[in-house]
XYZ file of C-alpha atoms in Angstrom:
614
model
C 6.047 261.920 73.476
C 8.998 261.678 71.076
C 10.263 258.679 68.697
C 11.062 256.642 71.507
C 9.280 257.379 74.832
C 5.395 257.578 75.922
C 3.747 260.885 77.843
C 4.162 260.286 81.283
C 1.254 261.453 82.936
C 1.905 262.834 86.685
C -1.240 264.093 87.717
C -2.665 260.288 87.714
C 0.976 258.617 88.697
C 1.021 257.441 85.154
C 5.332 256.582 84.093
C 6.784 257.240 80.868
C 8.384 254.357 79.255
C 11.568 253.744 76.527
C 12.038 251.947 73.577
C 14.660 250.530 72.058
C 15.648 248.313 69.554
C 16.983 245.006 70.183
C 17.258 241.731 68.671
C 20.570 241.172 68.787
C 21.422 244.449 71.316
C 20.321 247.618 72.383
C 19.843 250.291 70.241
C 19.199 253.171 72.693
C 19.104 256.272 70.828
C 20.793 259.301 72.570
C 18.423 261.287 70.670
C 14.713 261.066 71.598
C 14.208 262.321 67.940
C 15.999 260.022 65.900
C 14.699 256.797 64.299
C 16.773 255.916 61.573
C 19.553 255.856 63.942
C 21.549 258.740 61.832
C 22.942 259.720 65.436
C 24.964 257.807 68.445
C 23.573 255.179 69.931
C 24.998 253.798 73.830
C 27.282 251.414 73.352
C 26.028 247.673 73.859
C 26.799 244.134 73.267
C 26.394 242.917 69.882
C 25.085 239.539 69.773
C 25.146 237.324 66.754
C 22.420 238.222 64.247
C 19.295 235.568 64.355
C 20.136 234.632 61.320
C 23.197 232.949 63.055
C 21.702 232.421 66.597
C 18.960 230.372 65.250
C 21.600 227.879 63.795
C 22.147 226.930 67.530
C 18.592 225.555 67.280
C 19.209 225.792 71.457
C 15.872 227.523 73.463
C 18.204 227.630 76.345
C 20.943 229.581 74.748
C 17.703 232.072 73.390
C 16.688 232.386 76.736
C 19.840 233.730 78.408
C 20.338 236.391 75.292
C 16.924 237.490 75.801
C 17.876 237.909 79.749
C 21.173 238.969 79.400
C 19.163 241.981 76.572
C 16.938 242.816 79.871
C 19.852 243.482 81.943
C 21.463 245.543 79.303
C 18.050 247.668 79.042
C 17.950 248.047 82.920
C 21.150 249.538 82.940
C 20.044 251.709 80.156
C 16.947 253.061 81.168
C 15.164 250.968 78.213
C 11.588 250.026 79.519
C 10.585 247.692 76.143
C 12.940 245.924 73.691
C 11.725 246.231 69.990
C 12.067 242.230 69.261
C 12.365 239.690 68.621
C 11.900 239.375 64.832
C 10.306 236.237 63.491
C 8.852 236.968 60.346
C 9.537 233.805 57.631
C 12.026 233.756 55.419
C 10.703 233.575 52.375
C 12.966 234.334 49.783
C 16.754 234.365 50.414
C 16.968 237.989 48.955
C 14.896 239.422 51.676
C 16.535 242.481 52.956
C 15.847 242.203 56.801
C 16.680 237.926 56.697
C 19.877 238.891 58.897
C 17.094 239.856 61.580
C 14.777 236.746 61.215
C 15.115 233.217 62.489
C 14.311 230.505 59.950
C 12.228 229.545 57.186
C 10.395 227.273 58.831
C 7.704 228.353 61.424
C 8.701 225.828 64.480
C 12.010 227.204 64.937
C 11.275 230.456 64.396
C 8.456 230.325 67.312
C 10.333 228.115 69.475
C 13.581 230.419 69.419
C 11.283 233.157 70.081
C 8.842 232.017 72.523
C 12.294 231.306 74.314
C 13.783 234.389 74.133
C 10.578 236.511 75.129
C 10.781 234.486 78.243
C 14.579 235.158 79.362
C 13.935 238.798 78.886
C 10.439 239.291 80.400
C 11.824 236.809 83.008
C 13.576 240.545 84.170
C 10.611 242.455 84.080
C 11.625 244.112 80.768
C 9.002 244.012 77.887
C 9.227 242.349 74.310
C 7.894 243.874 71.439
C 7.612 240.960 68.602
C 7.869 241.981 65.457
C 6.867 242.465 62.260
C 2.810 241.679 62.459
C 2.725 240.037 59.572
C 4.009 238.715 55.958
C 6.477 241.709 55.798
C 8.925 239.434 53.812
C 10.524 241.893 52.009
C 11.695 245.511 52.409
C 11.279 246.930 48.497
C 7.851 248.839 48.726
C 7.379 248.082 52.159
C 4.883 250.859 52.793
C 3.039 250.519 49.469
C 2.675 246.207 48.943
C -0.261 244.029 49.622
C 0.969 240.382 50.003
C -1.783 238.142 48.511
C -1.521 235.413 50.768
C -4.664 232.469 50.763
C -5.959 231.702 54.122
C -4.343 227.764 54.172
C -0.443 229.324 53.811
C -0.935 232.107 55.978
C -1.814 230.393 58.991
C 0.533 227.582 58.597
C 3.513 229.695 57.431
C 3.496 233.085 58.174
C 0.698 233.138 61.171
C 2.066 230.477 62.952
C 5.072 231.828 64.309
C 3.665 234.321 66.128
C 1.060 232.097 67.338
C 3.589 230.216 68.966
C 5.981 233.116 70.507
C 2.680 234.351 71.975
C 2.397 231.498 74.309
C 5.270 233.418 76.493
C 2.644 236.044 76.570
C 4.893 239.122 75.219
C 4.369 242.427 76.415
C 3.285 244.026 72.959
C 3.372 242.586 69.357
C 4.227 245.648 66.711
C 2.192 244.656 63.089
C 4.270 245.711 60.232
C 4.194 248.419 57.275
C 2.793 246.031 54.358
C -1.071 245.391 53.327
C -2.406 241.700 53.753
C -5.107 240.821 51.266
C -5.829 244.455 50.667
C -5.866 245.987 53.957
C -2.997 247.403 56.238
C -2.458 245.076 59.105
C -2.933 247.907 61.445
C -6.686 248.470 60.522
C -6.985 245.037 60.368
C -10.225 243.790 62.516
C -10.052 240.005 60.875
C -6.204 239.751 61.717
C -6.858 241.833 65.452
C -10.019 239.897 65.918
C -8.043 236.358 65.711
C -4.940 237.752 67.911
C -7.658 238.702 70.506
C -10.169 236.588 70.489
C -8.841 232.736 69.209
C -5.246 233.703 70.377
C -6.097 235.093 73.595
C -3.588 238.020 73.111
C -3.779 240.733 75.269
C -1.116 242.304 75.341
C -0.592 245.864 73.618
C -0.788 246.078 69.611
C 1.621 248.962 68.712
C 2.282 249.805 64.658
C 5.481 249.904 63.107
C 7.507 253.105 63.394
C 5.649 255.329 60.828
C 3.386 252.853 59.487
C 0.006 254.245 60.279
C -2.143 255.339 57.718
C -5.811 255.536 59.394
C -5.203 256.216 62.883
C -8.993 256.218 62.980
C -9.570 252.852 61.546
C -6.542 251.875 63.504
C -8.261 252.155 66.078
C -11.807 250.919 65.776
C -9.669 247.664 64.257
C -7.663 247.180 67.901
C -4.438 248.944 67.153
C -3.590 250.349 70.745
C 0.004 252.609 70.229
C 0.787 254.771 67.465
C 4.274 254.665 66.866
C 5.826 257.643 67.130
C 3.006 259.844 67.340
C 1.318 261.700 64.217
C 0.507 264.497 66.952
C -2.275 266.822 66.975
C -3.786 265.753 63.617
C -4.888 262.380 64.554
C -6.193 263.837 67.837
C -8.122 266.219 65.989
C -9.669 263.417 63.863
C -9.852 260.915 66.595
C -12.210 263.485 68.238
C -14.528 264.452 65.216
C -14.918 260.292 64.727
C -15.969 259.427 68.452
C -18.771 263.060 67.963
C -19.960 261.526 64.521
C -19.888 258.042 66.113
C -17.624 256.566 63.171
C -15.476 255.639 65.587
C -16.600 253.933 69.461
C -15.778 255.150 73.122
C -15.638 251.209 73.806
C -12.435 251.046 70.644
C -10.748 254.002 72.164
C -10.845 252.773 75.788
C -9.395 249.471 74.697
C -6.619 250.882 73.428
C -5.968 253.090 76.434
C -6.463 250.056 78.927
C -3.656 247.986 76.546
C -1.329 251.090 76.848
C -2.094 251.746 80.424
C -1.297 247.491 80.851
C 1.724 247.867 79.361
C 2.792 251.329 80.626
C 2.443 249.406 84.428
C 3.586 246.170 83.558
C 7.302 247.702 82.107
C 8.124 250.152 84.394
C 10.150 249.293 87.545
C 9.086 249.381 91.066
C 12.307 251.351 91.552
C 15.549 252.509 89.814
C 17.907 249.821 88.896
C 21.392 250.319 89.731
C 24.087 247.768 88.404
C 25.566 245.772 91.048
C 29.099 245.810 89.434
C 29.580 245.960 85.553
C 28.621 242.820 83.375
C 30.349 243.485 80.085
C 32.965 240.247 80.344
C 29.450 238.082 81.194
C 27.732 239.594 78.184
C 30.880 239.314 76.091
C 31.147 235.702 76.773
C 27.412 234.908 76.313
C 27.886 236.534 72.646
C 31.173 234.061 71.982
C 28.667 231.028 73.157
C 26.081 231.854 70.931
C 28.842 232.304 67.814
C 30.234 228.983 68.927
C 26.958 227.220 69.538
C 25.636 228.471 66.035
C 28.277 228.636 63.127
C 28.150 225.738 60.961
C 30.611 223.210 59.628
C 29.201 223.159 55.834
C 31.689 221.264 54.098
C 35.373 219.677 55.379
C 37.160 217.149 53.617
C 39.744 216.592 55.774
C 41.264 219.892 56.369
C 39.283 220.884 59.467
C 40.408 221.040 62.641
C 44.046 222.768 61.510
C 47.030 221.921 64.169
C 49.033 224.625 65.447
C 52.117 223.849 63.553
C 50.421 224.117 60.220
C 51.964 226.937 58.100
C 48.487 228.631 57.748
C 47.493 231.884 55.079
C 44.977 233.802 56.091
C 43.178 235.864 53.109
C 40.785 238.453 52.836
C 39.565 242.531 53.316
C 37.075 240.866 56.030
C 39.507 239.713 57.973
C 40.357 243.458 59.056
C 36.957 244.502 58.364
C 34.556 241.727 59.488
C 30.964 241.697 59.180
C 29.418 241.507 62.431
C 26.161 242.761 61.975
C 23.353 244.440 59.125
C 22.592 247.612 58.644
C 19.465 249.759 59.481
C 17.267 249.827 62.817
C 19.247 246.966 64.180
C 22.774 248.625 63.798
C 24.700 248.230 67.722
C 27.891 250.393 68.694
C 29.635 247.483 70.075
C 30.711 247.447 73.889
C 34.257 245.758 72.329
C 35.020 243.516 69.241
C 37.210 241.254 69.374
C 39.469 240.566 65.703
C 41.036 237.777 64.590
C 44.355 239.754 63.885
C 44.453 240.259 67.583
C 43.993 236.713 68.538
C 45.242 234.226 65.990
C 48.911 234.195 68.105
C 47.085 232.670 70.882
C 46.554 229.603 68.269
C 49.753 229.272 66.005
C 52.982 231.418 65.299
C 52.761 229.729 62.033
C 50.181 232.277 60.703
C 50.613 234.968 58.059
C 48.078 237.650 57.090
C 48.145 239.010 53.475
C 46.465 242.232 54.519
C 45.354 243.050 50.667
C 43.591 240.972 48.403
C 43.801 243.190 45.531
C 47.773 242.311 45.646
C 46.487 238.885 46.133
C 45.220 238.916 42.136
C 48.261 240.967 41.445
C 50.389 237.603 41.922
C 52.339 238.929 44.850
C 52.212 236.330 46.996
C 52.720 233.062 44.613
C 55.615 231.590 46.259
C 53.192 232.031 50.057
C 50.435 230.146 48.174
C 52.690 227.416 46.921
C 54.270 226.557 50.161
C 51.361 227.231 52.497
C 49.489 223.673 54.345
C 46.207 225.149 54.437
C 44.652 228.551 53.507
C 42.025 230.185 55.328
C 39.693 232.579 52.897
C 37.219 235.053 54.671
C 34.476 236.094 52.506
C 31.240 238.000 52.479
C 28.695 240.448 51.701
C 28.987 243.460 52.272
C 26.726 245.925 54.962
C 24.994 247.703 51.897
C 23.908 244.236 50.631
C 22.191 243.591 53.796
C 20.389 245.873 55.524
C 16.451 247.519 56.031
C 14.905 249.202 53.439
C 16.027 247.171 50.364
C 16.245 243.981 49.617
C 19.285 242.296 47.597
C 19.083 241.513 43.650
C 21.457 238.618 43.467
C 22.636 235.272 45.464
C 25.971 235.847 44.010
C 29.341 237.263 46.326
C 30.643 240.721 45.376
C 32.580 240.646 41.783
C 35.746 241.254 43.603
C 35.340 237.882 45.366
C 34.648 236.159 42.950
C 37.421 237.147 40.999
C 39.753 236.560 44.129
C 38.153 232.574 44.171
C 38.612 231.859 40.455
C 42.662 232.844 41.349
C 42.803 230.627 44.110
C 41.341 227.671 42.240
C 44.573 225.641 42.523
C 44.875 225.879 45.976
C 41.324 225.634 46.937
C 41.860 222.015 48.332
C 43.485 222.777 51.207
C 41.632 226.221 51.568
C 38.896 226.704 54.486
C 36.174 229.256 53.138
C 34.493 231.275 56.105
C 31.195 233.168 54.947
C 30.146 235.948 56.680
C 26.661 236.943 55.731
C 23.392 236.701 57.528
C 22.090 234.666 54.719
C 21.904 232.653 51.720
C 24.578 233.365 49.333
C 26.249 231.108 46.042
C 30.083 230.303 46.637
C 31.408 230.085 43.573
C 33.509 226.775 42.956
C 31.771 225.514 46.092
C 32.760 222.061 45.747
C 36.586 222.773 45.447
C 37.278 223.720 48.797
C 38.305 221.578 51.248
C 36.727 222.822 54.029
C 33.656 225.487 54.361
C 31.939 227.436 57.573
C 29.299 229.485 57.297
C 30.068 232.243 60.633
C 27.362 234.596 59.790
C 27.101 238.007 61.050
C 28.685 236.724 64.200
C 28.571 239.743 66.356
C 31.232 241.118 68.661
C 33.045 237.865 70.052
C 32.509 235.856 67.068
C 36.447 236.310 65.534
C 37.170 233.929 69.316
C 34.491 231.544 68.149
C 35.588 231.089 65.072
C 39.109 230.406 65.715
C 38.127 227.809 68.470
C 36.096 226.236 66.243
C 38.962 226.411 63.287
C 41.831 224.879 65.833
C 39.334 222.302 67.119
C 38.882 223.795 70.746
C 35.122 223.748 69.966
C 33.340 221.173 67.755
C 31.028 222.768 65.415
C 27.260 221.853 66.252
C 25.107 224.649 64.167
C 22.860 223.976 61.550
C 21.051 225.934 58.681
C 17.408 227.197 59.422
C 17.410 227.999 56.077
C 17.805 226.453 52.772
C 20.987 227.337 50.442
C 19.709 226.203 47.130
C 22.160 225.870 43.539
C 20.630 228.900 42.114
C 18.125 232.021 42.727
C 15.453 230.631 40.364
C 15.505 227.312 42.503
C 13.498 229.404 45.427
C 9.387 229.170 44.244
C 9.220 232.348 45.370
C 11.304 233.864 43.157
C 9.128 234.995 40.355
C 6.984 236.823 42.984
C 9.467 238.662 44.813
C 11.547 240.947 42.779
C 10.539 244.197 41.065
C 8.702 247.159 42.444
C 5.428 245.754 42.290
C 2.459 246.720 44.715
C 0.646 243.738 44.766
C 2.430 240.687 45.619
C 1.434 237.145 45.275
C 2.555 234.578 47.607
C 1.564 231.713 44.562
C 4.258 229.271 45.497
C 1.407 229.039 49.075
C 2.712 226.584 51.866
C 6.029 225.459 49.789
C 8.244 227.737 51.521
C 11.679 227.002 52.244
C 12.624 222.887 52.183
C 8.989 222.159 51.724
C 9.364 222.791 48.602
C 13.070 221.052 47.662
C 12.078 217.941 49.541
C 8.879 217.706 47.895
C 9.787 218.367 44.573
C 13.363 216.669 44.881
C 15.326 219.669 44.066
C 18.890 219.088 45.079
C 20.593 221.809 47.245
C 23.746 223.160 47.677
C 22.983 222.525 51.599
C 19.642 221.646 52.922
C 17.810 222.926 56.078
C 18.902 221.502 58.935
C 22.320 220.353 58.051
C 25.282 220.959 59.530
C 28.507 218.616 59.977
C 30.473 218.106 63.250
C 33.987 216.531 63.858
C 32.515 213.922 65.672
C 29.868 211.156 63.991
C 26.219 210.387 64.905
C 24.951 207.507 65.045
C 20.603 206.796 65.049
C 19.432 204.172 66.339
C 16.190 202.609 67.934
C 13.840 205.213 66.740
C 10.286 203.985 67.811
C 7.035 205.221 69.208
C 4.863 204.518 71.907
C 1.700 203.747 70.105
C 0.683 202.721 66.911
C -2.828 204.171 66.670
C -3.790 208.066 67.314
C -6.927 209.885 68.256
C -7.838 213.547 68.821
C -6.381 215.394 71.744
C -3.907 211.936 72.760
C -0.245 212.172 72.492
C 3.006 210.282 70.801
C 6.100 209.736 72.407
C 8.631 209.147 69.993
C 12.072 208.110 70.998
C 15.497 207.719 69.571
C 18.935 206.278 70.633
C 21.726 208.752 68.785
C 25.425 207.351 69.899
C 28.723 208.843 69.364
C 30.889 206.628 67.257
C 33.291 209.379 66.410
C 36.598 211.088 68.183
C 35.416 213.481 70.560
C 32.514 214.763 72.540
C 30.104 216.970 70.296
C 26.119 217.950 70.028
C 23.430 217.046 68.260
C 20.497 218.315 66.920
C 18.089 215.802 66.489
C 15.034 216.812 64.225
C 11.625 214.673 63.771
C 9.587 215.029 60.655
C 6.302 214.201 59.907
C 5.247 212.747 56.535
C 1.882 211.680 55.532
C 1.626 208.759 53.354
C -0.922 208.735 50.143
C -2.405 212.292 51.320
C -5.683 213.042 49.948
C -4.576 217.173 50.404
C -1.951 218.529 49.190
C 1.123 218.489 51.204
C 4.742 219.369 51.857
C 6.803 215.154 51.542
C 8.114 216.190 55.170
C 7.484 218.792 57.862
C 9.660 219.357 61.072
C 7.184 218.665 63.918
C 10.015 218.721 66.796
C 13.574 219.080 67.316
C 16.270 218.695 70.656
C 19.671 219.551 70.434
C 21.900 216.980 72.972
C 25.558 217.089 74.185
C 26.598 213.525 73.819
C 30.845 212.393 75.164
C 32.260 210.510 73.023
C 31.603 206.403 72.857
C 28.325 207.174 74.909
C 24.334 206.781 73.763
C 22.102 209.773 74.546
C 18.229 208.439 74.275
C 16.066 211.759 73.119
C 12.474 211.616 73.884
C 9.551 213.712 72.017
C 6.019 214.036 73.251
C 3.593 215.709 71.370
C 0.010 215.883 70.790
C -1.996 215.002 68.191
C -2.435 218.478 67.347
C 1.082 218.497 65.456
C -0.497 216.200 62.577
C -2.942 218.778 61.535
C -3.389 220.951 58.383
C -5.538 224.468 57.713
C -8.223 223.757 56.354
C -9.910 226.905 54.652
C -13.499 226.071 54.252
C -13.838 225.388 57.932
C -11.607 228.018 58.788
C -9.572 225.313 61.316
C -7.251 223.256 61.733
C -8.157 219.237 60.787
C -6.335 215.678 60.780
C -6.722 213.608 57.966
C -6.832 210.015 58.605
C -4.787 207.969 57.820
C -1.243 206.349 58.017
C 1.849 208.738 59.069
């Protein structure tokens, strides 16, 4: 009907339904016309990006944002939620990372699969996104990613595979070609959704991304998003009378529409009990708190409240909450650090401009200040859909601001906020480091908890932050304006490729400190033999031997020894996250099948265990 709604059709009691962005909040456009989001949007709670809510590595937590989203869309009229994203991460310069969960295909399908289940769990539909190997944004209409059959069903395949199990309403495949063909038009990549997959829920095409609504169709795309109008008709008709395109291909797609259409739309109107903004408020401070992580702290972290405490930095008044582009909220409220750092210390002061900062106004502050807090970033334009970035490296003006500080950076706490990968410069000089993200509208509350030691830090990176750009495999495939694009560095994505290789990091996947210590002990299995379609338990005793209560993200990895094919060293086959008190033992159990030892194998087209010792 428009950009954002389907016809309703009343003469057969067929509904119109909404769409709206969403994986971190609504974007309901006011404006049925607009898709770049140019106009206002209704105001919404912004969550923390997925490129900080995946740090959590908690299902639970993804499960009450994707409910809490469905409640939000009730309220707003929004029948299906565009998200959530999942596509791999597969160079830190992609320009659409802030949207995505993780380099590594578990997490990304287990946060998913999670979320799609708290928000269908309210009769609201997902829409998971982008159908697939749309890892970056330059020439996103125009490049074919040459991916071979092994790496794209273990890396960038198997993500979706996995949020699929919570049976999503629709799955949207994305703008880019795969191995020559648009993914919309398809039939190999349909054909294994529908048939191996089981999929049935309704295929719908990126906004705009339709080239061949014809061979769309015959392929098993269902919804054309928005509609080209009456061209494609016209051509959808002359097809079906020349036979080039079947009755049978063009029913499917109206029975998948038709299932949707029904499935999303309410019995009956929704009306609000009472107002939920303070719930959905505090479910966005969990998630910051749950997910920032402690990278680095040498002593300095938690500060006490009688500390005499600088706090430095443009993005202090001017935070980065969120990216730009299809995913941009109007925030219901924001809470600012400026606003709450009296409810911490009155020993506190703010130097509001860091320009006069490398002037040399503030020399005698610096001096006599305990510890410095220093709140850096990128900036929107660096992050955001429809370009990717063209450097690891913080903008010149904060770097210049760092080199300054260098004799104080021992007792200075860096806080990133970016919604991925960047290079501090002088990394190891600072005393203390947190990586907050793009930590949405109650993140400043987070933060400060977790600063002041009411909360102890328990994220940890879903994605590798290597020493340099030309670390990443990846990286002499990625950049430029080329069509074709080839994914040559295959399954060694992310820290398959650092552990394997032994390339040191600046922080590894996975890694995150606490103020509390971990302890690992008893880890053991239940069997030491393993056949086809027979399960492992694995088990492990993790004890607190540190100060205080604190969680835990425990992580099991699977390496094979003296593989005949090749292979990442390690691969994350599992993962629990566990709140353990302090002095007490928290035993974590895994059970998984057999299944989880497997590799692709291309000439059989399958999956296949090798024998052997693991």
């Amino acid at each position: 009907k428009n950009v954002w709604e389907t016809y309703s059709i009343n003469r057969l009691n067929i509904p119109s339904i909404f769409m709206a962005d969403g994986p971190h909040g609504l974007r309901r456009q006011v404006d049925t016309s607009d898709n770049l989001g140019i106009n206002q949007s209704l105001p919404a709670t912004l969550y923390p990006s997925s490129a900080l809510s995946a740090c959590s590595f908690d299902e639970d937590l993804m499960f009450e944002l994707g409910r809490h989203l469905a409640l939000e869309a009730k309220e707003q009229g929004v029948n299906l939620v565009l998200g959530p994203g999942i596509n791999t991460k597969r160079h830190p310069l992609g320009g659409r990372n802030f949207e995505y969960f993780s380099e590594d295909p578990l997490v990304s399908g287990r946060l998913a699969k999670a979320w799609i289940k708290g928000l269908e769990s309210e009769g609201i539909g997902a829409c998971v996104k982008h159908f697939t190997c749309n890892n970056q944004e330059t020439n996103r209409f125009l490049m074919n990613s040459l991916v071979d059959e092994r790496t794209l069903n273990e890396i960038y395949l198997r993500p979706f595979k996995i949020a699929l199990e919570a049976n999503p309403s629709s799955l949207m495949t994305s703008y880019n070609r795969l191995n020559g063909l648009y993914v919309h038009s398809s039939l190999e990549l349909i054909k294994k959704l529908r048939d191996e997959w089981g999929y049935q829920g309704c295929l719908i095409s990126d906004w705009g991304a339709v080239d061949d609504r014809v061979a769309s169709l015959e392929a098993g795309l269902n919804l054309e998003m928005p509609s080209s109008g009456d061209y494609y008709q016209e051509k959808i008709k002359q097809a079906l009378k020349q036979k080039t395109l079947s009755l049978r291909s063009l029913d499917e797609a109206v029975n998948h529409v038709l299932d949707l259409v029904f499935k999303v739309t309410p019995k009956k109107p929704y009306k609000p009990k009472e107002k939920s903004n303070a719930l959905f408020h505090d479910l966005a401070y969990r998630i910051a708190a749950e997910s920032m992580v402690l990278l680095q702290n040498n002593h300095v972290l938690p500060l006490a409240p009688e500390e005499k405490v600088l706090l430095i930095g443009d993005m202090v008044k001017n935070p980065r909450l969120q990216g730009g582009g299809s995913s941009h909220i109007i925030p219901q409220k924001v809470d600012f650090l400026l606003d709450l750092i009296a409810n911490y210390s009155s020993n506190i002061t703010y130097l509001d401009n860091e320009t006069d900062v490398l002037k040399g106004k503030y020399q005698t502050e610096l001096d006599q200040a305990e510890k410095i807090i220093l709140v850096l970033g990128l900036n929107e334009e660096d992050e955001t859909e429809g370009m990717d970035r063209s450097t690891l490296d913080l903008p010149l003006k904060q770097q210049k601001l760092v080199d300054y500080l260098s004799p104080f950076l021992r007792k200075t706490v860096l806080v990133l906020m970016s919604g991925s990968v960047v290079k501090i410069p002088k990394r190891e000089s600072f005393g203390a480091a947190v990586f907050a993200g793009l930590m949405g509208q109650a993140g400043a509350g987070a933060l400060l908890d977790i600063l002041y030691g009411k909360v102890n830090p328990s994220g940890k990176l879903t994605e590798t932050f290597a020493h340099h750009l030309e670390d990443y495999p990846s990286t002499p495939f990625f950049l430029g304006q080329k069509e074709n694009v080839p994914y040559a560095e295959g399954i060694f994505v992310g820290y398959r490729y650092f552990v394997t290789k032994g390339i040191d990091v600046a922080y590894p996947f996975g890694y995150g400190l606490s103020y509390t210590n971990f302890s690992y002990q008893a880890i053991k299995g239940n069997r030491s033999t393993l056949t086809d379609n027979s399960y492992l338990k694995v088990s492990v005793r993790v004890a607190n031997i540190g100060p205080c209560a604190g969680k835990e993200t425990v992580q099991l990895y699977l390496r094979k020894v003296n593989p005949q094919t090749l292979r990442p060293s390690k691969i994350l086959i599992d993962f629990q996250k566990v709140l353990i008190p302090q002095g007490k033992i928290s035993e974590v159990q895994f059970n998984f099948p057999s299944s989880a030892f497997a590799i692709y194998d291309a000439y059989s087209h399958s999956y296949k265990i090798e024998p052997g010792e693991y």
